[in-house]
PDB file of C-alpha atoms in Angstrom:
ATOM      1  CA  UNK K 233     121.244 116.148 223.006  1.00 98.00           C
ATOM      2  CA  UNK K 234     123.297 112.961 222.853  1.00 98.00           C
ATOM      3  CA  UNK K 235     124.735 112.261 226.021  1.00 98.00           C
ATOM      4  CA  UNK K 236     127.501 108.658 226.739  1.00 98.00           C
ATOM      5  CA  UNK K 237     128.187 107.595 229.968  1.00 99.00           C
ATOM      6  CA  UNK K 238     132.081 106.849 229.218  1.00 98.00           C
ATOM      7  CA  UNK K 239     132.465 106.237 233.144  1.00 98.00           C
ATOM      8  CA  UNK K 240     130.534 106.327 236.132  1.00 98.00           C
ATOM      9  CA  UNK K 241     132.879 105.160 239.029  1.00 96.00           C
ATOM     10  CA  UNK K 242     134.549 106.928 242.113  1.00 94.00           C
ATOM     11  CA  UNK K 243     137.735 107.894 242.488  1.00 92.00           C
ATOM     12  CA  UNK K 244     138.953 104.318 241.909  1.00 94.00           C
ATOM     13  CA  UNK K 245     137.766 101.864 239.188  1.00 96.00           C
ATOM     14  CA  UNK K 246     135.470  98.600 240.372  1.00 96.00           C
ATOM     15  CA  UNK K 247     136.294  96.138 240.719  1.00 96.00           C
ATOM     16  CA  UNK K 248     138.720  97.537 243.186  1.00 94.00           C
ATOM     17  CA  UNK K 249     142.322  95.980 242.995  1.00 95.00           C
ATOM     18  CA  UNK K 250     142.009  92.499 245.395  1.00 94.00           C
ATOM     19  CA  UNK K 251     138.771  92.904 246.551  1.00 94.00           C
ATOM     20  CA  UNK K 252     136.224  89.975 246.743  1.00 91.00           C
ATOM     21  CA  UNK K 253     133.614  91.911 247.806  1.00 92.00           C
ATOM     22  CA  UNK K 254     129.878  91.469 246.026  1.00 93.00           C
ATOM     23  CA  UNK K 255     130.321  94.603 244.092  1.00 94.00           C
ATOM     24  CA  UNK K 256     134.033  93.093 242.942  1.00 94.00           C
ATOM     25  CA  UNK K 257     133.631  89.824 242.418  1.00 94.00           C
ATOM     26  CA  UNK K 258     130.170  90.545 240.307  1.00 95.00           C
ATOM     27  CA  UNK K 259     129.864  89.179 236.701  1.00 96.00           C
ATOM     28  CA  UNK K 260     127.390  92.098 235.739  1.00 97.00           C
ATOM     29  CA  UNK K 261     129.334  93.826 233.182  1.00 98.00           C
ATOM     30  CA  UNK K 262     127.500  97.204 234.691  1.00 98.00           C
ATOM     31  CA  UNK K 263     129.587  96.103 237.772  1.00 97.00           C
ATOM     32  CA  UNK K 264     132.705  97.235 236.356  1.00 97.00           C
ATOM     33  CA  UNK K 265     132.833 100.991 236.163  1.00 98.00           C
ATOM     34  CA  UNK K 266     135.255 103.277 235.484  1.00 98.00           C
ATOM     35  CA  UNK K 267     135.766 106.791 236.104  1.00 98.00           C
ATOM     36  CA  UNK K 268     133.639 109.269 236.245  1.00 98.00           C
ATOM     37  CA  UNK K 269     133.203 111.510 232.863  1.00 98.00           C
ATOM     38  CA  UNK K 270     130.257 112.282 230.027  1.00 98.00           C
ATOM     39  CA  UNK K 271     130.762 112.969 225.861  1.00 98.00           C
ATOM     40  CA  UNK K 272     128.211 114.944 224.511  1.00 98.00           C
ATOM     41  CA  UNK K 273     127.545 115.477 221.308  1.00 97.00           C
ATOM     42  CA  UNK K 274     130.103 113.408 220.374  1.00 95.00           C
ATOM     43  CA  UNK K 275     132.256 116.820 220.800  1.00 95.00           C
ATOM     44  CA  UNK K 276     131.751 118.216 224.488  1.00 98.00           C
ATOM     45  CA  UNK K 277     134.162 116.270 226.604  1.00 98.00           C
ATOM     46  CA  UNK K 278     132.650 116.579 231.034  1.00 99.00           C
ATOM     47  CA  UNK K 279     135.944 115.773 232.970  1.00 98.00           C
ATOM     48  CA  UNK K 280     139.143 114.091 231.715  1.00 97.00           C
ATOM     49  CA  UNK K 281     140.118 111.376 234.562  1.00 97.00           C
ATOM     50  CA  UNK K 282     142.972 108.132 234.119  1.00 97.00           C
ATOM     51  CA  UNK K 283     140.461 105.991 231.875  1.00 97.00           C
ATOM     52  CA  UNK K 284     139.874 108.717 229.082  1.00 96.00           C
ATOM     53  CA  UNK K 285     142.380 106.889 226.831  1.00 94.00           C
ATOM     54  CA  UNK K 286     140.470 103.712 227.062  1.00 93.00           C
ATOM     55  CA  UNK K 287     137.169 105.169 226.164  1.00 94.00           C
ATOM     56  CA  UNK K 288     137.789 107.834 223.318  1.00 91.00           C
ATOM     57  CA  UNK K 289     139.860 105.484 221.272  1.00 90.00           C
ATOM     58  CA  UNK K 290     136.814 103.970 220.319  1.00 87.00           C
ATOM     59  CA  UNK K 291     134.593 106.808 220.453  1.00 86.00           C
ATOM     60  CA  UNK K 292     136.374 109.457 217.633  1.00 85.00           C
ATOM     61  CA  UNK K 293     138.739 111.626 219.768  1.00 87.00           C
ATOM     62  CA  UNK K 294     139.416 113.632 216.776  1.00 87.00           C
ATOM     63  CA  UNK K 295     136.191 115.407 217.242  1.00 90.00           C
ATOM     64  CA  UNK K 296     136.619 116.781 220.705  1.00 93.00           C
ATOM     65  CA  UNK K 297     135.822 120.243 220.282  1.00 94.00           C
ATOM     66  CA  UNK K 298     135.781 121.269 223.946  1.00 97.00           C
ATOM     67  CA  UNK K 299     136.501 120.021 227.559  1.00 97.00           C
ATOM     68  CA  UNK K 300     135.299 121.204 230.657  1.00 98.00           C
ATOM     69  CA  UNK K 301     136.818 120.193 234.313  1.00 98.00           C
ATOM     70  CA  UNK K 302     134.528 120.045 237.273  1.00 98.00           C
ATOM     71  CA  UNK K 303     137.425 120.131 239.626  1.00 96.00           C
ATOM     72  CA  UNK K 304     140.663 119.340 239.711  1.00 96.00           C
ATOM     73  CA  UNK K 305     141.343 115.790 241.360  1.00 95.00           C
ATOM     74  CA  UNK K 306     143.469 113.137 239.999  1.00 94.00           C
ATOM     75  CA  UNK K 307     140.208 111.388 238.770  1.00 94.00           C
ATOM     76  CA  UNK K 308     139.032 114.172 237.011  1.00 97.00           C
ATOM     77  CA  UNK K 309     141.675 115.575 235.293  1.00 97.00           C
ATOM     78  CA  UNK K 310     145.212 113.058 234.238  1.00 96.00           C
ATOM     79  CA  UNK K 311     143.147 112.137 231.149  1.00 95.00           C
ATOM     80  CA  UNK K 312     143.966 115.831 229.456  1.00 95.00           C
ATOM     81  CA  UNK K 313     147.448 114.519 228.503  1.00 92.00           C
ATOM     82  CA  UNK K 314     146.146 112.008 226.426  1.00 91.00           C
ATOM     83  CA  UNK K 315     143.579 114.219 224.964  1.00 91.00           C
ATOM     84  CA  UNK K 316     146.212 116.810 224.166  1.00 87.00           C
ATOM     85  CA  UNK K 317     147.883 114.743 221.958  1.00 83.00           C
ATOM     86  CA  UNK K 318     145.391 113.380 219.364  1.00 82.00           C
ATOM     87  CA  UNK K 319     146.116 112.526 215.683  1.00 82.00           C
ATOM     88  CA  UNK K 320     144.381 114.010 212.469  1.00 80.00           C
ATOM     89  CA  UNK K 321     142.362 116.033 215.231  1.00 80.00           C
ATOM     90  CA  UNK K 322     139.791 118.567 213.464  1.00 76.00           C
ATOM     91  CA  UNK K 323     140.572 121.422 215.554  1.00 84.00           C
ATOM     92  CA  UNK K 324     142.906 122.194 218.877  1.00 89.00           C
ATOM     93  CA  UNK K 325     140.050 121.159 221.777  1.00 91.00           C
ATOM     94  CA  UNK K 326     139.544 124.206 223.844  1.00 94.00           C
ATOM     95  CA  UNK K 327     139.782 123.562 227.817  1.00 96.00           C
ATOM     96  CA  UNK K 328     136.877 125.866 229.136  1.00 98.00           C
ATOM     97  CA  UNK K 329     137.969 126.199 232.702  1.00 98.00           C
ATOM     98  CA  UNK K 330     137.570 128.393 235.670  1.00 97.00           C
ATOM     99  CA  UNK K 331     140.759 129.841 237.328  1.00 97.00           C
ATOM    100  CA  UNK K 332     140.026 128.554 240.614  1.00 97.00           C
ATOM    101  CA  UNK K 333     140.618 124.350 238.728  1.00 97.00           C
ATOM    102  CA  UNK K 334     142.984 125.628 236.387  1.00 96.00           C
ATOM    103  CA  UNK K 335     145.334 126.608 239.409  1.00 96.00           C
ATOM    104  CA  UNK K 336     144.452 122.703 240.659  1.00 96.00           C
ATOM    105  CA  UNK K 337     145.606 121.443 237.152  1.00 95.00           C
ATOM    106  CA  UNK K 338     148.731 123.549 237.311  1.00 94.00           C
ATOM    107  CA  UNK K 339     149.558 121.620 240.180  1.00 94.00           C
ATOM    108  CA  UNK K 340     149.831 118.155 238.393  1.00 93.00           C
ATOM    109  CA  UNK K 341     150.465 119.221 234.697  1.00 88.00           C
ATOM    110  CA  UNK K 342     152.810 121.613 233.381  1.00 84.00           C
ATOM    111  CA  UNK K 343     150.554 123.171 231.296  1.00 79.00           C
ATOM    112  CA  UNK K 344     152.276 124.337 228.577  1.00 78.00           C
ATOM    113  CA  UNK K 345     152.487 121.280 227.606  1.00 75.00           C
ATOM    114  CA  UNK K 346     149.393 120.258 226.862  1.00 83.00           C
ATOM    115  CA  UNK K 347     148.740 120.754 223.550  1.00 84.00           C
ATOM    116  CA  UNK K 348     145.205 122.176 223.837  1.00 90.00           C
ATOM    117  CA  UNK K 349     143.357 125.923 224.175  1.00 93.00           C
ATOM    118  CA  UNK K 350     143.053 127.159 227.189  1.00 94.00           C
ATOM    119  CA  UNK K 351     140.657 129.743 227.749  1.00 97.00           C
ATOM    120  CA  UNK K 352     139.605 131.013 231.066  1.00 97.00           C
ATOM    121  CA  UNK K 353     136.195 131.627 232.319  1.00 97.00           C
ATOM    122  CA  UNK K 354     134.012 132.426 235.011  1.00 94.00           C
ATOM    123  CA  UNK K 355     132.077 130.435 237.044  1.00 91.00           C
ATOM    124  CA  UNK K 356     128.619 131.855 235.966  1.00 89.00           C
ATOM    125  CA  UNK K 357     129.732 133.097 231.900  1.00 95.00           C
ATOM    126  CA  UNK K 358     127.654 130.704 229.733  1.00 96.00           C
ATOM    127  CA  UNK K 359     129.754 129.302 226.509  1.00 98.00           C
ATOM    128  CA  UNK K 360     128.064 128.842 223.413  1.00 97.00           C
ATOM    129  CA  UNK K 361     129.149 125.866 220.837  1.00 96.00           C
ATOM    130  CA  UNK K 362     126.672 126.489 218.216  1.00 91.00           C
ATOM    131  CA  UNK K 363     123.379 125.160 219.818  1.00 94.00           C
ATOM    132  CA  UNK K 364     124.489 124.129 222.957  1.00 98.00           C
ATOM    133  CA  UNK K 365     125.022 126.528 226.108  1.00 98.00           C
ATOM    134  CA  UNK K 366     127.162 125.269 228.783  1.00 98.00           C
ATOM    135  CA  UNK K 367     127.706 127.146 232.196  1.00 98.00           C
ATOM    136  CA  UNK K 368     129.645 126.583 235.482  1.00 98.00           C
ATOM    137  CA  UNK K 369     127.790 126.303 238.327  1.00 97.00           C
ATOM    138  CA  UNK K 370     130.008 126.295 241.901  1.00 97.00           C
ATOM    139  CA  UNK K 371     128.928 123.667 244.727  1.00 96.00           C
ATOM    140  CA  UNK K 372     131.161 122.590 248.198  1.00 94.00           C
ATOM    141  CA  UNK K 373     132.959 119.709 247.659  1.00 93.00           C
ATOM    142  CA  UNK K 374     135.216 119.539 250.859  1.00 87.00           C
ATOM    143  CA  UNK K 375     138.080 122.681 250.673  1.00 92.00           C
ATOM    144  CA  UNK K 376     138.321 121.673 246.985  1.00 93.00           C
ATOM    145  CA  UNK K 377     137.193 124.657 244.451  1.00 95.00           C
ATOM    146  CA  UNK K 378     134.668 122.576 242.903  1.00 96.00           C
ATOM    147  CA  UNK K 379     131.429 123.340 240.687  1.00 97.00           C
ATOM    148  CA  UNK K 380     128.917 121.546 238.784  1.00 98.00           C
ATOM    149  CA  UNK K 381     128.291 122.086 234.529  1.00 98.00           C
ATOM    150  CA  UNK K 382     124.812 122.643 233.098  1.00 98.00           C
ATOM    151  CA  UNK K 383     124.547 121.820 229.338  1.00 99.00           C
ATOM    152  CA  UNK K 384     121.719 123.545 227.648  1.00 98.00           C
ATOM    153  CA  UNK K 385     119.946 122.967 224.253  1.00 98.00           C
ATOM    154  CA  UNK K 386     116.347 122.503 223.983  1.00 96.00           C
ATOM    155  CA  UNK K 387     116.585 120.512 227.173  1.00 98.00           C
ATOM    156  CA  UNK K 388     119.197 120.558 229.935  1.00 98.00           C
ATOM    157  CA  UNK K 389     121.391 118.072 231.533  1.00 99.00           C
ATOM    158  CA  UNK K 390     123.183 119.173 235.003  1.00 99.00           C
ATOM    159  CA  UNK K 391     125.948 117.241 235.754  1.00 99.00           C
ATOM    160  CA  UNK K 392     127.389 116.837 239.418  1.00 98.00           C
ATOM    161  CA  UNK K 393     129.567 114.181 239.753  1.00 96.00           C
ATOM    162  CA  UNK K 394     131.736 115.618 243.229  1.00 94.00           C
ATOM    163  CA  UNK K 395     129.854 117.996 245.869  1.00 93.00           C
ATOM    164  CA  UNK K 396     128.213 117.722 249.429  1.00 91.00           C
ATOM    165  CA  UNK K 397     126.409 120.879 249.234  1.00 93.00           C
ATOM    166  CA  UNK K 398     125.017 122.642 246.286  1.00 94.00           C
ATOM    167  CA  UNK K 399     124.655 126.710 247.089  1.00 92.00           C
ATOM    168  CA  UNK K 400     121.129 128.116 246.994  1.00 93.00           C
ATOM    169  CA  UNK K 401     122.082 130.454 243.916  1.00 92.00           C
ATOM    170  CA  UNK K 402     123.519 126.967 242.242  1.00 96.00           C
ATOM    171  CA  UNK K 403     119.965 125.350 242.862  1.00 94.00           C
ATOM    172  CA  UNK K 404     117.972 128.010 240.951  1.00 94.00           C
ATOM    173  CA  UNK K 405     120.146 127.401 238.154  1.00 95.00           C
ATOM    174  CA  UNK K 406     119.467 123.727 237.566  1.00 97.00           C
ATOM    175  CA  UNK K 407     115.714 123.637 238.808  1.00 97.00           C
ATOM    176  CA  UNK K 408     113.580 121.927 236.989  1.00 98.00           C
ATOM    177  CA  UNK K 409     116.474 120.391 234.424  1.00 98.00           C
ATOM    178  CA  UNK K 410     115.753 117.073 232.783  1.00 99.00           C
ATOM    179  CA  UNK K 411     118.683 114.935 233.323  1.00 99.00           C
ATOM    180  CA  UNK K 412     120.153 115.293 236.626  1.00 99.00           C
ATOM    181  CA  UNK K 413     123.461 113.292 236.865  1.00 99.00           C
ATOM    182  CA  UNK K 414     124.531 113.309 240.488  1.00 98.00           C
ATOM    183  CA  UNK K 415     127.524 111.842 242.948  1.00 95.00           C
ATOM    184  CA  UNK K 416     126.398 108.160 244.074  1.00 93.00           C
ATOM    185  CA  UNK K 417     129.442 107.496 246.083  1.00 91.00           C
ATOM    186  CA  UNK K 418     127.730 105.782 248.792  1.00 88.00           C
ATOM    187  CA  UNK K 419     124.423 104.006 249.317  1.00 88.00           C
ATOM    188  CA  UNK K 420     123.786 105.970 252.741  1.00 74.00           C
ATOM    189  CA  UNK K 421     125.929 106.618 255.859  1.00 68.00           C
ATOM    190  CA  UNK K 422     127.805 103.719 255.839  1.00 64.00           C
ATOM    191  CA  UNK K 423     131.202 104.436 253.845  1.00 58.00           C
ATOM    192  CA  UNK K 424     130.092 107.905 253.340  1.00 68.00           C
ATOM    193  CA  UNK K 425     133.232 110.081 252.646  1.00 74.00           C
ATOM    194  CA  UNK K 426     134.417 113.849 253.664  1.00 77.00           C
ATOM    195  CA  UNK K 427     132.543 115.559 251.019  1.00 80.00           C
ATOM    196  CA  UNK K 428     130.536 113.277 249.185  1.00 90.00           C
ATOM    197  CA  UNK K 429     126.548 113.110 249.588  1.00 92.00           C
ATOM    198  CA  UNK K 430     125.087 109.048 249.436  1.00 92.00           C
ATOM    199  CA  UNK K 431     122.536 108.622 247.218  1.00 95.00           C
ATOM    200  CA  UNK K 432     120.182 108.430 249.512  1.00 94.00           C
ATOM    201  CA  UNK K 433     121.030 112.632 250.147  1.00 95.00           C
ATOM    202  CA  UNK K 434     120.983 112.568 246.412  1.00 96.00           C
ATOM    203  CA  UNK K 435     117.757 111.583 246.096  1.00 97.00           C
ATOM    204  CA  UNK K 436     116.108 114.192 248.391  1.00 96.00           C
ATOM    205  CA  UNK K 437     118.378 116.843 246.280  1.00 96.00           C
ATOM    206  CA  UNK K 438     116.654 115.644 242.992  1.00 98.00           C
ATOM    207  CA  UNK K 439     113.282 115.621 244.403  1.00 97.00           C
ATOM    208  CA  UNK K 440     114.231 119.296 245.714  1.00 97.00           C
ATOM    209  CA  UNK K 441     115.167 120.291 242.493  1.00 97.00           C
ATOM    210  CA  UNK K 442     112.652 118.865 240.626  1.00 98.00           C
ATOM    211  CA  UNK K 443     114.486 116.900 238.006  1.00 98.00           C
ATOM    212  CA  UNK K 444     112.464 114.791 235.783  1.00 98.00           C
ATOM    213  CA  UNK K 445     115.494 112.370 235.418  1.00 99.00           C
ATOM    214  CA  UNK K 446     118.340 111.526 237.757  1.00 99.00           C
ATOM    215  CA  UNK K 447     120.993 109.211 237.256  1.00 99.00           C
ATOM    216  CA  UNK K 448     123.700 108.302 239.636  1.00 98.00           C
ATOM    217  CA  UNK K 449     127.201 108.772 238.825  1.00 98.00           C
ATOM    218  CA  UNK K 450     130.562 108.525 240.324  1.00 96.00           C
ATOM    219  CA  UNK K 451     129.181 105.543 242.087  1.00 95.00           C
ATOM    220  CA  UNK K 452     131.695 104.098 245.010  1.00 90.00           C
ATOM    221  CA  UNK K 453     133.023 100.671 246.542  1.00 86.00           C
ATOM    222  CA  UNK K 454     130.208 101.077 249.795  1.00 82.00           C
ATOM    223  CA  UNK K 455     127.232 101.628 247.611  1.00 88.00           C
ATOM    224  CA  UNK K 456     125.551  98.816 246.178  1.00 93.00           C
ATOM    225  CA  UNK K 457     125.536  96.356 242.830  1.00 96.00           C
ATOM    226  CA  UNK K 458     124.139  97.604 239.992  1.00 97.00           C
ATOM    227  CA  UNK K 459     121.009  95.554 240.074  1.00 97.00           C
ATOM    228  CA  UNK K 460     120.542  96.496 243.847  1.00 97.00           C
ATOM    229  CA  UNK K 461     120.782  99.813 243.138  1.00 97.00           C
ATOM    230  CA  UNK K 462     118.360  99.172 240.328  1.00 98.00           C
ATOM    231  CA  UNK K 463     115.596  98.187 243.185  1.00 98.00           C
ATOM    232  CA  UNK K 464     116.508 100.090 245.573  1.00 97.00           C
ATOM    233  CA  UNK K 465     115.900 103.053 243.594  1.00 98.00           C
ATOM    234  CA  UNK K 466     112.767 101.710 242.347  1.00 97.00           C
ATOM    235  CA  UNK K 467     111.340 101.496 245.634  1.00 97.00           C
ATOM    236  CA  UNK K 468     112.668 103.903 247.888  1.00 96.00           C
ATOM    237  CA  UNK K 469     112.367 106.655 244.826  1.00 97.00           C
ATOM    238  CA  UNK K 470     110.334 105.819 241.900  1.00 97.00           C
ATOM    239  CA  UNK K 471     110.726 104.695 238.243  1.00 97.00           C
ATOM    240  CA  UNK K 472     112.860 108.263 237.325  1.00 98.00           C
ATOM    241  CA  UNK K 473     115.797 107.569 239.485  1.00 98.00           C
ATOM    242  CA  UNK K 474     118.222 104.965 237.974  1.00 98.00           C
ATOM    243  CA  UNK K 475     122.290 103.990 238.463  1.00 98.00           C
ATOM    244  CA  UNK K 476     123.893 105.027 235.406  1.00 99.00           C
ATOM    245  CA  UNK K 477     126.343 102.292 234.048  1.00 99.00           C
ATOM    246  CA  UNK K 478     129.760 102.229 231.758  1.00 98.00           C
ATOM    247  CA  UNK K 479     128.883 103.151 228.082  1.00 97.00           C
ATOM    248  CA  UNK K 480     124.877 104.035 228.798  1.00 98.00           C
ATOM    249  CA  UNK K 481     123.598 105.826 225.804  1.00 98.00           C
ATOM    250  CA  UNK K 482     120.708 108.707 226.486  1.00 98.00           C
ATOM    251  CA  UNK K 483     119.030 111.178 223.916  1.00 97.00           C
ATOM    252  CA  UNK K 484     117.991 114.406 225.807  1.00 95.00           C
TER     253      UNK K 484
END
């Protein structure tokens, strides 16, 4: 399984618009994040937010085959516009989504006008793309319907970028997975928002679930640098817990 890291920010891009903080005024280019969303395959397309134009121009848009929406906040979901109009496309894209975020997405988008599929499913029916699997899973993230997507082939990533409670019945799901991408939106407690977990929740969660990888996503303007969350993660967790950056390239 090929798996990009298009973007791996919150709900707003760092550097943040006039900030001078040490996160913002960094010259790491793993500083600068945008948001939140994984390509798979090349083809499997995990949330569409604001920066999706920016990152599939250069990574062959024409061969989105399918697009799945974790929920449906602005971050997650203005991208589909741009994705529904693509030139010399292979196929339509199909937007695998439950009704529960398609009623969100109705809410910003006429959808009719997006020129993609949209087929309706439920949170536990598994799609099959050939020889991958992909299944909703639902977690708590605030009063926001909300769920998490589990990509299977030989191994499996679970992907949880928004959530501050996953449900028991969600856990057995993703036990044991090999690539657990999870919400980083804050180092601990301090700038901690209304449903978000920190990463230091996060990493008590992986160790819970037993995931053999875990990579922080949808990383926030309280947590850290990227080299600080390098060591800190090092230390406090051990040598399989990293910060994922902008553009990171993993074979599952």
């Amino acid at each position: 399984m090929k798996i990009k890291f298009l973007g791996t920010s919150a709900g707003w891009p760092l550097p943040r618009l006039g900030c001078n903080c040490e996160i913002c005024s960094s010259k790491d280019p793993k500083d600068t994040r945008t948001r939140t969303q994984l390509l798979v395959n090349d083809k499997i397309l995990l949330d569409a937010g604001p920066d999706t134009y920016k990152h599939l121009v250069s990574n062959n848009p024409q061969k989105i085959e399918a697009i799945f929406i974790s929920h449906a906040h602005h971050d997650h979901v203005l991208g589909l516009w741009d994705i529904s109009h693509i030139y010399n496309r292979q196929q339509v894209p199909i937007l695998f989504v439950t009704q529960a975020v398609l009623n969100g997405i109705k809410k910003i988008f006429d959808t009719n006008l997006l020129k993609l599929k949209v087929e309706v499913i439920k949170p536990s029916e598994r799609v099959h793309l050939k020889n991958t699997k992909v299944t909703y899973f639902p977690v708590v993230h605030g009063n926001t319907p909300a769920f998490g997507i589990k990509v299977k082939e030989s191994k499996i990533l679970a992907y949880i970028p928004d959530f501050n409670k996953i449900l028991p019945s969600s856990q057995k799901v993703i036990r044991d997975c090999d690539l657990l991408a999870i919400d980083g939106s804050s180092l601990g407690k301090i700038g901690k928002t209304q449903g978000h977990i920190s990463i230091a929740d996060g990493i008590q969660i992986s160790k819970k679930l037993k995931a053999k990888q875990t990579y922080f996503i949808h990383i926030g303007h309280k947590s850290a640098t990227h080299r600080s969350l390098e060591i800190y993660l090092k230390e406090t967790a051990g040598p399989n817990f990293h910060p994922a950056y902008d553009r990171l390239d993993l074979n599952l």
